[in-house]
């Protein structure tokens, strides 16, 4: 029974198993004891840097180097730490390396050592300096908490939106240890100081004292650990007593005597069922019921807390310690009579052509489906492909089929962790590691929708591709990318082009943006790249007026008025839109265009509009006179004549106004005549009629109207 | 005239969509606020949300947007406006003025239907860009009735056909896309005209962006027709003869609400009257020829009176039943009857005494029975009598359209008279009418580059391209407005090809119509319903349709469902870009009956010929 050889029983029916994930590729040469270690959860990368506190300061050590390794110990990158004194390392949820300095500056790097950005914990932190710091992650965010040398806690709960929050003051004195407890809406800090245990809440004015129930009170807490879901906490006193209970300290699960005066190097939770204490050579697992077991280690190790277990990182090997899931215990456990176990037995019997198969099957006849499910679930929780195969064969034997879960060689993920992470995130992580083909394979294997899977991966690949120096011409690269990507939904050529532009490859960006099918994105990028002509052409092709206006606006700001007008002359549609917007806003600009185009008729009409905008008679007359000239130039004789008549009429009207002190100027010819008839100015009316050749018939109609008015 | 019952298309959902969207905009300014509303949008907003809804989302007071800022009574003010120069200027003035006295006033501006770049530009110039909170409210089609949708984009006609700005098409396409999302993709599409093509293009782009799952939805709308208003400019210019049309011409119907003057509505009754199929009396008379309406109303009034008189002789039990069940409906009927009777009366008195001769003239022009010279004399008289500008312009345009353009002489004479009557400034109006295509001048071709600066004239802007740089801008604009041959083969040829003029010999029953031409006394069939009817009945195959529509200005897109599929549902959506007249609505309602198809009409707005010519008036 090889598959349960690594199980250890703790208590009555709980098993823990510790098995090796990888032999570290970095070889045995690294003594983790000399390093500051930070490993990302969910099988993420490991960062190492020499721990300065382990060496005497006199040793003139230059700038430290930070190494990043994969979980299997393969080096991903390394870079020289150029900033101030490095206090703490950690990883964010999206696998960025978080580096906290003594002066409160927090810098982020990606796993390839590329600098991302830096933020600060605030002036006060800078002034008082940081004593210790912690990087913590919750379900969604990653935060940083620091304890200043003035015994104040400051926290940024999301490093991507840094807002520093100050916690109530801790009384002066040495802080033994502290940890961060994340709750639904707020984040508390648990601090051990002397014989006191304090809970800090940023809403309260002062710390709240907590009193865990010890068998023998009076100890001082020297180490503590919070479970990944923040519900449970483990406290270790200087007398070697381990208190395990709820994170609000109200409920005590057990108290365990570790029987060691040496302070452990690290305490961590293994899932939610046990606490692991790490010394130089031993590892002790204490379940929440107070049962315990211990393992021996062959090198100085580091614990990485995971939601369903703990990873033990050593100089030569990388192990996972976890509670054996119930379904696995039931299926593979010795002497188990659970349906899954019997099905497995039946399958084995079948292979050996033994009658045992029949007997076992008969026993689980009614629970066959359950049995199959159990086998499948157990297979999901297994690492060794043989065991998985055996379980799956049993499940298959139980007449069912479900896709096998592909154990991924480079990411030691457990099934529970995968469920936590969700598949798209897993793919992203593969993509960040630049394992493009593998990610693609998984996506197609799992039949993920294109927009979630393949196209996203391809887009990332393309972005990466444009950043790589290459001998090929821009044209070729663009073509190559297009042939791979096609027009899959969810792919944004804009993003890729932007990436190329950022990398200073403008020509490539221009080539790439050609492939963008969303006109708006395309035009905006083209404008940014300075390809105005193409941008305008594309905007016009799209028929989206807003987009055309956007380009025109951009051009107007960029070019001089004359250049602008010449530029849009070649684009009649754009020109007409511009004229329309001028009509709304800018008469002068409109006139410029009309003059440029030698459009006398248009200029004349513009003059007429202007004429009636003014209330001053002399301005109006001047404008009308100008309009008449322009109509003549445009060889529009009738309009010219009508305008000249109007000039004459206004003169008459002015004269009438002067004589009668009545408004006439805004009246039409017939209105004027009508008014005169109403007023009984028969003589004037007659003169007007003759002068402006008003037909008799019209005059009679107006006369008729006069009678109606009375 | 009862229509086919609603065939499952739940257009009410649009009302809910609009309400929700408006609420979201209001909640963008949380807490109590005052509204300042562009008067052009009042009716539509009224239609979308009642006062209670507004109040429940924090609206305290409502003001019309005017030059003078409303009093500040609230910490927040929300402007709801169209993107227009004057509205933005008013807002800017208000903000500058209030900033001194009420520095804490938070101002939100909601632009309907969309923010345009020049509005932001203008706000920037005014130094207000950062201080205002800008929002957009893009309404869906507003269901005015169970078969009539409107976007209430009243400026669409002016923007597109005069300004050459087709940006409204995107809004129409979006609204159509919503319908597509609700009722499935349109299997058969006919679109004709420049704006219609733009709408279909934008709709395609929107469809392409969506997930392909949508395509699986079974279509509930079998046919989509999209037409530009300039496919038939004659219909709006003719005087409307249905009751609903007459109401629109005389009192104006906006967003399905007619505003009656006090003397018609009665002293206490509300003057704003929503009119739709829910009013059973109205539903029965709206599409009737006006001549038959008052007769019908009187008959009904007698019936109601008889019912009431019966009540005098009822037993107690009967009376109880009567009071419980009937009296309320009767009262409602009576109210409705008396209102419509007084509206009828008002329309009759307002109608000019020479309305008959006007009608005869209009119909003579259309059928060809009357001559242009007669019409010219008639128009000159109208001008001399100083009839309203819009009436005269309508007549002038009708004359020009039915003659396929005016001769230079006639144009000169008539324009000179028009300016004499209404003022010289209308020289620009005439130019605008020519740009839209409502008015055209036939130049003799020998005049060369001489007087031909008129722009979009009857036989197309063919001269522009040759002379290159010296081509007058108007010609270039005309070119732009018609990248493809814009004018069809003239109205007369189109009317003949599409058989819009019914046989004069056939008599038309105006009161129990069977032919759509009843809306114009049997003189003319509105072109759009005619074409739609021919397609729905199969008289025009897709290929024939392409050919037939060549006579109309613009180009055609025809798409048919893949053969072999299930027959498309007998539901048609007809979109008119630039406004639909109630004469056409009535014709479509008749078509729906005779072709047993449910026809849903959707327009940028409801309009009359007056609205169209008003777009050109400066």
Short mmCIF file of C-alpha atoms in Angstrom, two decimals, chain B residues 207-568:
data_model
loop_
_atom_site.label_atom_id
_atom_site.label_comp_id
_atom_site.label_asym_id
_atom_site.label_seq_id
_atom_site.Cartn_x
_atom_site.Cartn_y
_atom_site.Cartn_z
CA UNK B 207 -24.56 43.26 -33.76
CA UNK B 208 -21.01 42.19 -34.56
CA UNK B 209 -19.86 43.33 -31.15
CA UNK B 210 -22.37 41.17 -29.39
CA UNK B 211 -22.01 37.54 -28.46
CA UNK B 212 -23.20 35.19 -31.17
CA UNK B 213 -25.60 33.51 -28.74
CA UNK B 214 -28.17 36.18 -29.55
CA UNK B 215 -28.52 34.85 -33.07
CA UNK B 216 -30.19 31.74 -31.75
CA UNK B 217 -33.18 33.72 -30.53
CA UNK B 218 -36.17 33.14 -32.78
CA UNK B 219 -37.08 36.38 -34.48
CA UNK B 220 -40.38 37.91 -33.47
CA UNK B 221 -40.14 40.69 -36.03
CA UNK B 222 -40.08 39.39 -39.59
CA UNK B 223 -39.27 42.53 -41.54
CA UNK B 224 -37.34 45.68 -40.91
CA UNK B 225 -37.89 48.64 -43.21
CA UNK B 226 -35.80 51.77 -42.84
CA UNK B 227 -36.53 54.84 -44.96
CA UNK B 228 -35.20 58.35 -45.07
CA UNK B 229 -37.78 61.08 -44.90
CA UNK B 230 -36.67 62.35 -48.28
CA UNK B 231 -37.90 59.14 -49.89
CA UNK B 232 -41.25 60.91 -49.84
CA UNK B 233 -41.29 64.63 -49.15
CA UNK B 234 -44.61 65.17 -50.86
CA UNK B 235 -46.68 63.39 -48.23
CA UNK B 236 -45.78 65.74 -45.36
CA UNK B 237 -46.38 68.78 -47.54
CA UNK B 238 -49.95 67.81 -48.36
CA UNK B 239 -52.63 68.92 -45.89
CA UNK B 240 -53.53 66.01 -43.64
CA UNK B 241 -57.11 64.87 -43.74
CA UNK B 242 -57.37 62.23 -41.03
CA UNK B 243 -58.58 63.35 -37.64
CA UNK B 244 -55.27 62.63 -35.98
CA UNK B 245 -53.40 64.39 -38.76
CA UNK B 246 -55.68 67.40 -38.44
CA UNK B 247 -55.11 67.52 -34.69
CA UNK B 248 -51.35 67.52 -35.30
CA UNK B 249 -51.59 70.24 -37.97
CA UNK B 250 -53.76 72.51 -35.87
CA UNK B 251 -52.69 71.94 -32.28
CA UNK B 252 -49.49 69.95 -32.57
CA UNK B 253 -48.92 66.47 -31.19
CA UNK B 254 -45.62 65.98 -29.39
CA UNK B 255 -44.63 62.65 -27.90
CA UNK B 256 -48.21 61.42 -28.19
CA UNK B 257 -49.62 64.37 -26.31
CA UNK B 258 -51.81 67.01 -27.89
CA UNK B 259 -51.95 70.41 -26.32
CA UNK B 260 -55.40 71.88 -26.72
CA UNK B 261 -56.09 75.54 -26.16
CA UNK B 262 -58.28 76.41 -23.17
CA UNK B 263 -61.28 77.23 -25.28
CA UNK B 264 -61.28 73.73 -26.75
CA UNK B 265 -60.47 71.72 -23.69
CA UNK B 266 -62.81 73.61 -21.42
CA UNK B 267 -61.85 75.89 -18.58
CA UNK B 268 -61.07 73.24 -15.95
CA UNK B 269 -59.89 70.34 -18.04
CA UNK B 270 -56.19 69.76 -18.49
CA UNK B 271 -54.95 71.14 -21.77
CA UNK B 272 -52.37 68.44 -22.29
CA UNK B 273 -54.14 65.35 -23.46
CA UNK B 274 -52.38 62.06 -24.08
CA UNK B 275 -53.98 60.50 -27.12
CA UNK B 276 -53.70 56.81 -27.84
CA UNK B 277 -55.65 53.61 -28.32
CA UNK B 278 -56.66 53.51 -24.67
CA UNK B 279 -59.26 56.18 -25.35
CA UNK B 280 -61.77 54.01 -27.22
CA UNK B 281 -63.56 56.92 -28.80
CA UNK B 282 -60.30 58.34 -30.05
CA UNK B 283 -59.16 54.96 -31.25
CA UNK B 284 -62.24 54.86 -33.44
CA UNK B 285 -61.89 58.28 -34.99
CA UNK B 286 -58.17 58.92 -35.19
CA UNK B 287 -57.68 57.37 -38.59
CA UNK B 288 -61.00 58.45 -40.03
CA UNK B 289 -61.23 60.97 -42.77
CA UNK B 290 -61.98 64.22 -41.03
CA UNK B 291 -65.24 64.63 -42.94
CA UNK B 292 -66.72 61.60 -41.19
CA UNK B 293 -65.55 62.27 -37.68
CA UNK B 294 -68.16 64.65 -36.32
CA UNK B 295 -70.95 62.50 -37.75
CA UNK B 296 -69.58 59.50 -35.95
CA UNK B 297 -69.12 61.43 -32.73
CA UNK B 298 -72.69 62.70 -32.84
CA UNK B 299 -74.06 59.18 -33.37
CA UNK B 300 -72.09 57.95 -30.43
CA UNK B 301 -73.21 60.90 -28.34
CA UNK B 302 -76.80 59.99 -29.08
CA UNK B 303 -76.14 56.44 -27.98
CA UNK B 304 -74.69 57.58 -24.72
CA UNK B 305 -77.57 59.92 -24.19
CA UNK B 306 -80.02 57.10 -24.86
CA UNK B 307 -78.23 54.91 -22.33
CA UNK B 308 -78.50 57.65 -19.77
CA UNK B 309 -82.13 58.15 -20.45
CA UNK B 310 -82.72 54.45 -19.99
CA UNK B 311 -81.43 54.95 -16.50
CA UNK B 312 -84.42 57.14 -15.75
CA UNK B 313 -86.78 54.19 -16.05
CA UNK B 314 -84.63 51.57 -14.33
CA UNK B 315 -85.68 49.46 -11.40
CA UNK B 316 -83.63 49.77 -8.23
CA UNK B 317 -81.72 46.56 -8.94
CA UNK B 318 -80.94 47.60 -12.49
CA UNK B 319 -79.92 51.00 -11.22
CA UNK B 320 -77.56 49.46 -8.73
CA UNK B 321 -75.93 47.45 -11.45
CA UNK B 322 -75.81 50.48 -13.71
CA UNK B 323 -74.13 52.63 -11.09
CA UNK B 324 -71.69 49.89 -10.19
CA UNK B 325 -70.64 48.94 -13.69
CA UNK B 326 -71.60 51.26 -16.43
CA UNK B 327 -71.86 54.76 -15.16
CA UNK B 328 -68.16 55.34 -14.96
CA UNK B 329 -67.49 54.15 -18.49
CA UNK B 330 -70.38 56.23 -19.71
CA UNK B 331 -69.06 59.30 -17.99
CA UNK B 332 -65.68 58.70 -19.50
CA UNK B 333 -67.20 58.24 -22.92
CA UNK B 334 -69.15 61.40 -22.54
CA UNK B 335 -66.09 63.38 -21.51
CA UNK B 336 -64.13 62.04 -24.39
CA UNK B 337 -66.96 62.65 -26.85
CA UNK B 338 -67.48 66.22 -25.84
CA UNK B 339 -63.77 66.93 -25.96
CA UNK B 340 -63.34 65.54 -29.44
CA UNK B 341 -66.49 67.27 -30.63
CA UNK B 342 -65.17 70.61 -29.50
CA UNK B 343 -61.81 69.83 -31.04
CA UNK B 344 -63.58 69.04 -34.30
CA UNK B 345 -65.46 72.26 -34.11
CA UNK B 346 -62.31 74.23 -33.44
CA UNK B 347 -60.56 72.64 -36.37
CA UNK B 348 -63.46 73.44 -38.66
CA UNK B 349 -63.54 77.09 -37.62
CA UNK B 350 -59.79 77.39 -37.88
CA UNK B 351 -59.80 75.87 -41.31
CA UNK B 352 -59.68 78.62 -43.85
CA UNK B 353 -62.67 79.27 -45.97
CA UNK B 354 -60.74 78.51 -49.09
CA UNK B 355 -59.50 75.21 -47.68
CA UNK B 356 -61.34 73.37 -50.42
CA UNK B 357 -59.62 75.31 -53.15
CA UNK B 358 -56.30 74.83 -51.40
CA UNK B 359 -56.97 71.09 -51.25
CA UNK B 360 -58.05 71.04 -54.86
CA UNK B 361 -54.87 72.84 -55.80
CA UNK B 362 -52.65 70.47 -53.80
CA UNK B 363 -54.30 67.40 -55.23
CA UNK B 364 -54.32 68.87 -58.70
CA UNK B 365 -50.56 69.34 -58.49
CA UNK B 366 -50.08 65.76 -57.38
CA UNK B 367 -52.38 64.09 -59.89
CA UNK B 368 -51.36 66.41 -62.69
CA UNK B 369 -54.91 67.66 -63.12
CA UNK B 370 -53.91 71.18 -62.19
CA UNK B 371 -51.21 73.24 -63.89
CA UNK B 372 -48.20 74.90 -62.37
CA UNK B 373 -49.42 78.27 -63.58
CA UNK B 374 -52.65 77.93 -61.61
CA UNK B 375 -50.74 76.96 -58.56
CA UNK B 376 -48.40 79.90 -58.98
CA UNK B 377 -51.30 82.32 -59.08
CA UNK B 378 -52.82 80.68 -56.03
CA UNK B 379 -49.52 80.90 -54.17
CA UNK B 380 -49.08 84.56 -55.10
CA UNK B 381 -52.50 85.25 -53.62
CA UNK B 382 -51.58 83.39 -50.48
CA UNK B 383 -48.41 85.45 -50.21
CA UNK B 384 -50.29 88.67 -50.73
CA UNK B 385 -52.74 87.68 -48.04
CA UNK B 386 -49.77 87.21 -45.74
CA UNK B 387 -50.74 83.72 -44.74
CA UNK B 388 -48.33 82.14 -42.25
CA UNK B 389 -44.83 81.64 -43.59
CA UNK B 390 -44.92 77.89 -43.07
CA UNK B 391 -48.11 77.46 -45.07
CA UNK B 392 -46.63 79.41 -47.96
CA UNK B 393 -43.37 77.56 -47.86
CA UNK B 394 -45.18 74.23 -47.86
CA UNK B 395 -47.07 75.24 -50.94
CA UNK B 396 -43.96 76.53 -52.65
CA UNK B 397 -42.09 73.30 -51.93
CA UNK B 398 -45.00 71.16 -53.06
CA UNK B 399 -45.12 73.08 -56.29
CA UNK B 400 -41.41 72.61 -56.83
CA UNK B 401 -41.41 68.90 -55.97
CA UNK B 402 -44.38 67.97 -58.12
CA UNK B 403 -42.93 69.91 -61.07
CA UNK B 404 -39.54 68.24 -60.56
CA UNK B 405 -38.07 71.66 -59.92
CA UNK B 406 -39.11 75.20 -60.73
CA UNK B 407 -38.00 77.05 -63.80
CA UNK B 408 -35.57 79.86 -63.09
CA UNK B 409 -38.16 82.45 -63.97
CA UNK B 410 -40.82 81.02 -61.75
CA UNK B 411 -38.37 80.61 -58.92
CA UNK B 412 -37.27 84.22 -59.22
CA UNK B 413 -40.80 85.56 -59.23
CA UNK B 414 -42.00 83.45 -56.36
CA UNK B 415 -38.93 83.99 -54.21
CA UNK B 416 -39.15 87.71 -54.73
CA UNK B 417 -42.79 87.67 -53.61
CA UNK B 418 -41.96 85.46 -50.68
CA UNK B 419 -39.27 87.84 -49.48
CA UNK B 420 -41.61 90.78 -49.97
CA UNK B 421 -44.20 89.12 -47.80
CA UNK B 422 -42.07 87.55 -45.12
CA UNK B 423 -38.84 89.46 -45.13
CA UNK B 424 -35.56 89.45 -46.94
CA UNK B 425 -33.85 87.21 -44.40
CA UNK B 426 -35.67 84.25 -45.88
CA UNK B 427 -33.27 84.31 -48.77
CA UNK B 428 -31.28 82.03 -46.49
CA UNK B 429 -34.36 79.93 -45.75
CA UNK B 430 -34.83 79.37 -49.46
CA UNK B 431 -31.22 78.29 -49.74
CA UNK B 432 -31.74 75.84 -46.89
CA UNK B 433 -34.85 74.42 -48.54
CA UNK B 434 -32.81 73.83 -51.67
CA UNK B 435 -30.11 72.10 -49.65
CA UNK B 436 -32.66 69.76 -48.12
CA UNK B 437 -34.13 69.07 -51.54
CA UNK B 438 -37.56 70.47 -50.76
CA UNK B 439 -37.01 73.15 -53.34
CA UNK B 440 -35.17 72.94 -56.62
CA UNK B 441 -34.43 75.20 -59.56
CA UNK B 442 -34.02 73.86 -63.06
CA UNK B 443 -31.17 75.71 -64.69
CA UNK B 444 -30.90 75.68 -68.41
CA UNK B 445 -27.69 73.86 -69.17
CA UNK B 446 -26.45 76.55 -71.54
CA UNK B 447 -25.86 78.93 -68.68
CA UNK B 448 -22.59 77.11 -67.94
CA UNK B 449 -20.89 78.17 -64.75
CA UNK B 450 -23.10 81.27 -64.64
CA UNK B 451 -26.14 81.23 -62.43
CA UNK B 452 -25.68 77.67 -61.35
CA UNK B 453 -24.39 78.42 -57.92
CA UNK B 454 -27.59 77.25 -56.36
CA UNK B 455 -26.18 74.00 -55.09
CA UNK B 456 -28.37 70.95 -54.87
CA UNK B 457 -30.54 71.51 -57.86
CA UNK B 458 -32.98 69.26 -59.54
CA UNK B 459 -30.75 67.27 -61.79
CA UNK B 460 -27.91 66.55 -59.44
CA UNK B 461 -24.63 68.27 -58.61
CA UNK B 462 -22.85 66.93 -61.63
CA UNK B 463 -20.72 69.97 -62.31
CA UNK B 464 -18.75 70.09 -59.06
CA UNK B 465 -15.95 67.64 -59.52
CA UNK B 466 -14.68 68.86 -62.87
CA UNK B 467 -13.74 72.37 -61.95
CA UNK B 468 -11.77 71.19 -58.90
CA UNK B 469 -10.64 73.88 -56.54
CA UNK B 470 -12.90 76.59 -57.83
CA UNK B 471 -16.02 74.52 -57.26
CA UNK B 472 -18.19 76.54 -54.93
CA UNK B 473 -18.47 75.07 -51.50
CA UNK B 474 -22.19 74.59 -51.73
CA UNK B 475 -21.62 72.27 -54.63
CA UNK B 476 -19.00 70.39 -52.70
CA UNK B 477 -21.42 70.10 -49.80
CA UNK B 478 -24.11 68.86 -52.11
CA UNK B 479 -21.62 66.34 -53.36
CA UNK B 480 -20.96 65.22 -49.84
CA UNK B 481 -24.60 64.97 -49.01
CA UNK B 482 -24.93 62.67 -51.96
CA UNK B 483 -21.82 60.63 -52.40
CA UNK B 484 -23.99 58.58 -54.68
CA UNK B 485 -26.59 60.00 -57.05
CA UNK B 486 -28.83 61.75 -54.62
CA UNK B 487 -31.88 62.79 -56.52
CA UNK B 488 -33.73 59.88 -57.92
CA UNK B 489 -35.32 60.28 -61.28
CA UNK B 490 -37.55 63.07 -60.07
CA UNK B 491 -40.77 62.85 -58.17
CA UNK B 492 -43.06 62.45 -61.15
CA UNK B 493 -41.22 59.41 -62.48
CA UNK B 494 -41.10 57.94 -58.98
CA UNK B 495 -44.83 58.42 -58.49
CA UNK B 496 -45.45 56.65 -61.78
CA UNK B 497 -43.03 53.80 -61.15
CA UNK B 498 -44.33 53.14 -57.65
CA UNK B 499 -47.93 53.79 -58.74
CA UNK B 500 -48.57 56.38 -56.07
CA UNK B 501 -51.33 58.17 -58.00
CA UNK B 502 -54.46 56.03 -57.94
CA UNK B 503 -56.60 55.71 -60.98
CA UNK B 504 -58.82 58.81 -61.07
CA UNK B 505 -61.73 56.72 -62.34
CA UNK B 506 -61.85 54.53 -59.29
CA UNK B 507 -63.91 56.05 -56.57
CA UNK B 508 -62.56 55.90 -53.08
CA UNK B 509 -64.80 55.28 -50.09
CA UNK B 510 -63.46 57.77 -47.60
CA UNK B 511 -65.50 56.45 -44.70
CA UNK B 512 -64.87 52.75 -45.07
CA UNK B 513 -61.53 52.88 -46.80
CA UNK B 514 -59.88 49.95 -48.51
CA UNK B 515 -57.15 51.90 -50.25
CA UNK B 516 -54.42 53.77 -48.46
CA UNK B 517 -54.90 56.81 -50.68
CA UNK B 518 -58.02 57.67 -48.66
CA UNK B 519 -55.77 59.74 -46.42
CA UNK B 520 -55.48 62.22 -49.29
CA UNK B 521 -58.98 61.92 -50.73
CA UNK B 522 -57.76 59.26 -53.14
CA UNK B 523 -55.38 61.65 -54.86
CA UNK B 524 -52.11 60.20 -53.63
CA UNK B 525 -50.78 57.18 -51.78
CA UNK B 526 -47.94 57.91 -49.37
CA UNK B 527 -44.86 56.27 -50.88
CA UNK B 528 -43.45 54.51 -47.84
CA UNK B 529 -46.60 52.59 -46.87
CA UNK B 530 -47.10 51.80 -50.54
CA UNK B 531 -43.64 50.25 -50.92
CA UNK B 532 -43.92 48.38 -47.62
CA UNK B 533 -47.33 47.08 -48.65
CA UNK B 534 -46.00 45.91 -52.00
CA UNK B 535 -43.14 44.06 -50.33
CA UNK B 536 -45.32 42.45 -47.66
CA UNK B 537 -47.85 41.28 -50.22
CA UNK B 538 -45.11 39.94 -52.47
CA UNK B 539 -46.04 42.26 -55.34
CA UNK B 540 -42.42 43.38 -55.35
CA UNK B 541 -39.74 40.69 -55.17
CA UNK B 542 -36.41 41.74 -53.63
CA UNK B 543 -34.88 42.16 -57.08
CA UNK B 544 -37.83 44.19 -58.36
CA UNK B 545 -37.71 46.23 -55.20
CA UNK B 546 -34.07 47.18 -55.75
CA UNK B 547 -35.00 48.28 -59.22
CA UNK B 548 -38.16 50.12 -58.23
CA UNK B 549 -36.47 52.09 -55.46
CA UNK B 550 -33.90 53.46 -57.92
CA UNK B 551 -36.43 56.15 -58.70
CA UNK B 552 -36.15 57.48 -55.15
CA UNK B 553 -33.15 59.52 -54.02
CA UNK B 554 -30.45 57.46 -52.30
CA UNK B 555 -29.45 53.85 -52.49
CA UNK B 556 -30.99 50.66 -51.22
CA UNK B 557 -29.90 47.80 -48.99
CA UNK B 558 -31.98 44.66 -49.30
CA UNK B 559 -31.37 41.54 -47.26
CA UNK B 560 -33.56 38.50 -47.23
CA UNK B 561 -33.67 35.61 -44.80
CA UNK B 562 -31.76 32.52 -45.82
CA UNK B 563 -34.08 30.34 -47.89
CA UNK B 564 -35.41 27.18 -46.31
CA UNK B 565 -35.89 28.68 -42.88
CA UNK B 566 -39.27 29.04 -41.20
CA UNK B 567 -41.48 31.74 -42.71
CA UNK B 568 -40.79 35.06 -40.99
#
